[in-house]
């Protein structure tokens, strides 16, 4: 009797210890998030001023802003999204609508999932070999292409998932009134899956707006204002990389401010994207 | 009268036929466009592989297999070997996984078994937000906040703690730079934690409630149910999640570039600066002069591509098995 009771005690104690460790693990996860955001706010906010958004990146030792970097990031992100989204949506459409059970879909899904988590610096090398080397110089358009390659797998994945959630009865109703397949897809399936597909695009924007590695040797960087797509262009992440590793205090401060801008943009986008599809996950 | 109505009908039939033909044509165009886009995804991966092989051809044909086993990395004498970056990549990723897996599984257990229901979603989202933070943010935070903290407090303590103990003393030998292999591993651990957590949580949710309930019914504690029912049932899925995290850690570039120190040597101490494949490429690619130097860096990229491809393919294969079992 007493051994049974002590065994019970021991099991309860072990359970308590393990569960406490799990709570601590969750605490660690949340604490990291708080620590990183706290440091970003603390160091970044002190550098936020109007001049950050109105002045160019300064030479070493001078005050200045991040205007050309912000502009470059926006331009390359927009081009990347414009190039990548149609391809991603169409590929996702094929996988969910025309070829849902075909062998090609299985292969594409597998490869796409690998592309989704492939190192982005590899994409940078690929675009370097594909565009920068033949053209003979770094260019904003090469950077945008590198970003679009990162957009495609994200959009393919969400488009396919969201179209698969559209009930078949809706498609059958469309077909029953004589609408051809592509009309059913366009005005029934797309419309039903719209918020999910938009979420995918927003997540893709969030992903590429912070990407540094694929831009390092495609768009390079530019100290000055440039809207020429055929020339090197500054971007926020690459500027942060360069400024943070410099010995100049003004540059380091700008790097922190830029980091804060990127983080708030990315977090804002992903929270907004989640809120679009939030109801679905509630269960 | 009949002639007129016949004419009307036949013209209606004609327009109807034309419409059907037009529908069939546009449908075929649309179908082909979607199919070509799907094929383009395959072409992309193939293109990456081909361009990396083409770009690294010069280095690979000059150094051959010894490229993998040479530690020297000398741009002046143009003698390049990949051993130090490969070592750094594998060591940092392995330590990161060893740290992140127990914490990730712990958070998943917390979220599925312990957490009060209203808190479940916010905490889950918070952990996933960690995954969304761009890697350069981890880098700048690691360089300016985390590394100085390690340098002034943790590292001197560990060095003095293990001083004189054989093995451990060389593993944790000073001086405390702050940056180095261990710092990179810790940053990587934070970065892969959300991936491991969210996948583990997802596969935990696939465990049939009746299995867990019957274990509870015979008097098992929460820990015993987790240890004996949930984890064995989801083992393959957890492995998939861990491999996915490993794939991320191996290829992670910016965060590591900030804190690894970029030194092309293999040292026994985890506190020493080192380098990884991706950090080497990021640091040196734009400054590389000479075809052989560039080509050697692309060859590093090819090695990274092959390693991550294998790891990620294994991860997807394992997760696929879980999916097919649950019929999702």
Short mmCIF file of N, CA, C and O in Angstrom, two decimals, chain B residues 194-243:
data_model
loop_
_atom_site.label_atom_id
_atom_site.label_comp_id
_atom_site.label_asym_id
_atom_site.label_seq_id
_atom_site.Cartn_x
_atom_site.Cartn_y
_atom_site.Cartn_z
N UNK B 194 10.18 28.59 -33.91
CA UNK B 194 8.78 28.68 -34.35
C UNK B 194 8.39 27.60 -35.36
O UNK B 194 7.26 27.09 -35.29
N UNK B 195 9.32 27.24 -36.26
CA UNK B 195 8.98 26.22 -37.26
C UNK B 195 8.73 24.88 -36.57
O UNK B 195 7.74 24.20 -36.83
N UNK B 196 9.65 24.51 -35.67
CA UNK B 196 9.49 23.25 -34.98
C UNK B 196 8.22 23.26 -34.14
O UNK B 196 7.44 22.31 -34.14
N UNK B 197 7.98 24.38 -33.43
CA UNK B 197 6.81 24.46 -32.57
C UNK B 197 5.52 24.31 -33.37
O UNK B 197 4.66 23.51 -33.02
N UNK B 198 5.39 25.08 -34.46
CA UNK B 198 4.09 25.07 -35.13
C UNK B 198 3.82 23.72 -35.79
O UNK B 198 2.68 23.25 -35.77
N UNK B 199 4.86 23.08 -36.33
CA UNK B 199 4.62 21.77 -36.94
C UNK B 199 4.31 20.73 -35.87
O UNK B 199 3.40 19.91 -36.01
N UNK B 200 5.07 20.77 -34.75
CA UNK B 200 4.81 19.81 -33.67
C UNK B 200 3.39 19.97 -33.14
O UNK B 200 2.67 19.00 -32.92
N UNK B 201 2.98 21.24 -32.98
CA UNK B 201 1.61 21.49 -32.51
C UNK B 201 0.59 20.92 -33.50
O UNK B 201 -0.38 20.27 -33.10
N UNK B 202 0.84 21.13 -34.80
CA UNK B 202 -0.09 20.62 -35.80
C UNK B 202 -0.19 19.10 -35.77
O UNK B 202 -1.29 18.55 -35.85
N UNK B 203 0.96 18.41 -35.63
CA UNK B 203 0.87 16.95 -35.63
C UNK B 203 0.32 16.43 -34.30
O UNK B 203 -0.35 15.41 -34.27
N UNK B 204 0.54 17.17 -33.21
CA UNK B 204 -0.09 16.78 -31.94
C UNK B 204 -1.61 16.80 -32.08
O UNK B 204 -2.31 15.96 -31.50
N UNK B 205 -2.11 17.77 -32.85
CA UNK B 205 -3.56 17.87 -33.02
C UNK B 205 -4.13 16.70 -33.82
O UNK B 205 -5.35 16.50 -33.82
N UNK B 206 -3.26 15.94 -34.52
CA UNK B 206 -3.79 14.83 -35.31
C UNK B 206 -3.98 13.57 -34.47
O UNK B 206 -4.54 12.60 -34.95
N UNK B 207 -3.51 13.57 -33.22
CA UNK B 207 -3.68 12.38 -32.38
C UNK B 207 -5.17 12.22 -32.05
O UNK B 207 -5.79 13.16 -31.57
N UNK B 208 -5.74 11.04 -32.36
CA UNK B 208 -7.16 10.84 -32.08
C UNK B 208 -7.45 11.03 -30.58
O UNK B 208 -6.72 10.49 -29.73
N UNK B 209 -8.49 11.79 -30.26
CA UNK B 209 -8.80 12.08 -28.87
C UNK B 209 -9.02 10.79 -28.08
O UNK B 209 -8.65 10.70 -26.91
N UNK B 210 -9.59 9.78 -28.75
CA UNK B 210 -9.95 8.55 -28.03
C UNK B 210 -8.70 7.84 -27.50
O UNK B 210 -8.73 7.22 -26.43
N UNK B 211 -7.57 7.97 -28.25
CA UNK B 211 -6.33 7.36 -27.76
C UNK B 211 -5.89 8.00 -26.45
O UNK B 211 -5.54 7.32 -25.48
N UNK B 212 -5.89 9.35 -26.46
CA UNK B 212 -5.45 10.05 -25.25
C UNK B 212 -6.43 9.81 -24.10
O UNK B 212 -6.03 9.60 -22.95
N UNK B 213 -7.73 9.80 -24.44
CA UNK B 213 -8.73 9.63 -23.39
C UNK B 213 -8.61 8.26 -22.73
O UNK B 213 -8.77 8.12 -21.51
N UNK B 214 -8.30 7.24 -23.55
CA UNK B 214 -8.21 5.92 -22.92
C UNK B 214 -6.98 5.84 -22.01
O UNK B 214 -7.01 5.17 -20.97
N UNK B 215 -5.90 6.56 -22.38
CA UNK B 215 -4.74 6.59 -21.50
C UNK B 215 -5.07 7.33 -20.21
O UNK B 215 -4.74 6.87 -19.11
N UNK B 216 -5.75 8.46 -20.34
CA UNK B 216 -6.18 9.18 -19.13
C UNK B 216 -7.11 8.31 -18.30
O UNK B 216 -7.07 8.31 -17.06
N UNK B 217 -7.94 7.53 -19.00
CA UNK B 217 -8.94 6.72 -18.32
C UNK B 217 -8.32 5.66 -17.42
O UNK B 217 -8.90 5.30 -16.39
N UNK B 218 -7.14 5.13 -17.79
CA UNK B 218 -6.50 4.15 -16.91
C UNK B 218 -5.59 4.84 -15.90
O UNK B 218 -4.78 4.18 -15.25
N UNK B 219 -5.68 6.17 -15.80
CA UNK B 219 -5.00 6.87 -14.72
C UNK B 219 -3.65 7.46 -15.05
O UNK B 219 -2.88 7.77 -14.15
N UNK B 220 -3.33 7.64 -16.33
CA UNK B 220 -2.04 8.22 -16.68
C UNK B 220 -2.03 9.71 -16.38
O UNK B 220 -3.06 10.39 -16.46
N UNK B 221 -0.83 10.22 -16.05
CA UNK B 221 -0.69 11.66 -15.87
C UNK B 221 -0.51 12.31 -17.24
O UNK B 221 -0.27 11.63 -18.24
N UNK B 222 -0.61 13.65 -17.28
CA UNK B 222 -0.46 14.37 -18.55
C UNK B 222 0.88 14.04 -19.20
O UNK B 222 0.97 13.81 -20.40
N UNK B 223 1.94 14.02 -18.39
CA UNK B 223 3.26 13.72 -18.93
C UNK B 223 3.32 12.33 -19.52
O UNK B 223 3.88 12.11 -20.58
N UNK B 224 2.71 11.35 -18.81
CA UNK B 224 2.75 9.98 -19.31
C UNK B 224 1.97 9.85 -20.62
O UNK B 224 2.39 9.11 -21.53
N UNK B 225 0.85 10.57 -20.72
CA UNK B 225 0.10 10.54 -21.98
C UNK B 225 0.95 11.13 -23.10
O UNK B 225 1.05 10.58 -24.20
N UNK B 226 1.62 12.27 -22.81
CA UNK B 226 2.46 12.89 -23.83
C UNK B 226 3.59 11.95 -24.24
O UNK B 226 3.84 11.72 -25.41
N UNK B 227 4.25 11.39 -23.24
CA UNK B 227 5.44 10.59 -23.48
C UNK B 227 5.11 9.25 -24.14
O UNK B 227 5.84 8.78 -25.00
N UNK B 228 4.00 8.62 -23.71
CA UNK B 228 3.72 7.25 -24.16
C UNK B 228 2.70 7.18 -25.29
O UNK B 228 2.61 6.15 -25.95
N UNK B 229 1.89 8.21 -25.47
CA UNK B 229 0.86 8.15 -26.51
C UNK B 229 1.12 9.19 -27.60
O UNK B 229 1.34 8.86 -28.76
N UNK B 230 1.13 10.47 -27.20
CA UNK B 230 1.20 11.53 -28.21
C UNK B 230 2.50 11.48 -29.00
O UNK B 230 2.48 11.47 -30.24
N UNK B 231 3.64 11.45 -28.29
CA UNK B 231 4.92 11.51 -29.00
C UNK B 231 5.16 10.28 -29.87
O UNK B 231 5.53 10.40 -31.04
N UNK B 232 4.92 9.04 -29.35
CA UNK B 232 5.10 7.90 -30.25
C UNK B 232 4.19 7.96 -31.48
O UNK B 232 4.60 7.61 -32.58
N UNK B 233 2.94 8.41 -31.29
CA UNK B 233 2.00 8.46 -32.41
C UNK B 233 2.45 9.44 -33.47
O UNK B 233 2.23 9.23 -34.66
N UNK B 234 3.10 10.56 -33.05
CA UNK B 234 3.44 11.62 -33.99
C UNK B 234 4.93 11.67 -34.31
O UNK B 234 5.40 12.66 -34.84
N UNK B 235 5.65 10.59 -33.99
CA UNK B 235 7.11 10.63 -34.11
C UNK B 235 7.58 11.06 -35.50
O UNK B 235 8.45 11.92 -35.64
N UNK B 236 6.96 10.48 -36.54
CA UNK B 236 7.40 10.79 -37.90
C UNK B 236 7.17 12.27 -38.20
O UNK B 236 8.02 12.94 -38.80
N UNK B 237 6.02 12.78 -37.78
CA UNK B 237 5.71 14.18 -38.04
C UNK B 237 6.66 15.11 -37.32
O UNK B 237 7.10 16.12 -37.88
N UNK B 238 7.00 14.78 -36.07
CA UNK B 238 7.94 15.62 -35.33
C UNK B 238 9.29 15.61 -36.03
O UNK B 238 9.91 16.66 -36.22
N UNK B 239 9.71 14.41 -36.48
CA UNK B 239 10.98 14.33 -37.21
C UNK B 239 10.93 15.21 -38.45
O UNK B 239 11.90 15.91 -38.77
N UNK B 240 9.80 15.21 -39.15
CA UNK B 240 9.65 16.07 -40.32
C UNK B 240 9.82 17.53 -39.95
O UNK B 240 10.52 18.27 -40.64
N UNK B 241 9.18 17.94 -38.85
CA UNK B 241 9.30 19.32 -38.41
C UNK B 241 10.73 19.68 -38.04
O UNK B 241 11.22 20.76 -38.38
N UNK B 242 11.41 18.74 -37.38
CA UNK B 242 12.80 18.99 -36.99
C UNK B 242 13.68 19.13 -38.23
O UNK B 242 14.53 20.02 -38.33
N UNK B 243 13.44 18.25 -39.22
CA UNK B 243 14.23 18.34 -40.46
C UNK B 243 13.97 19.66 -41.17
O UNK B 243 14.90 20.26 -41.73
#
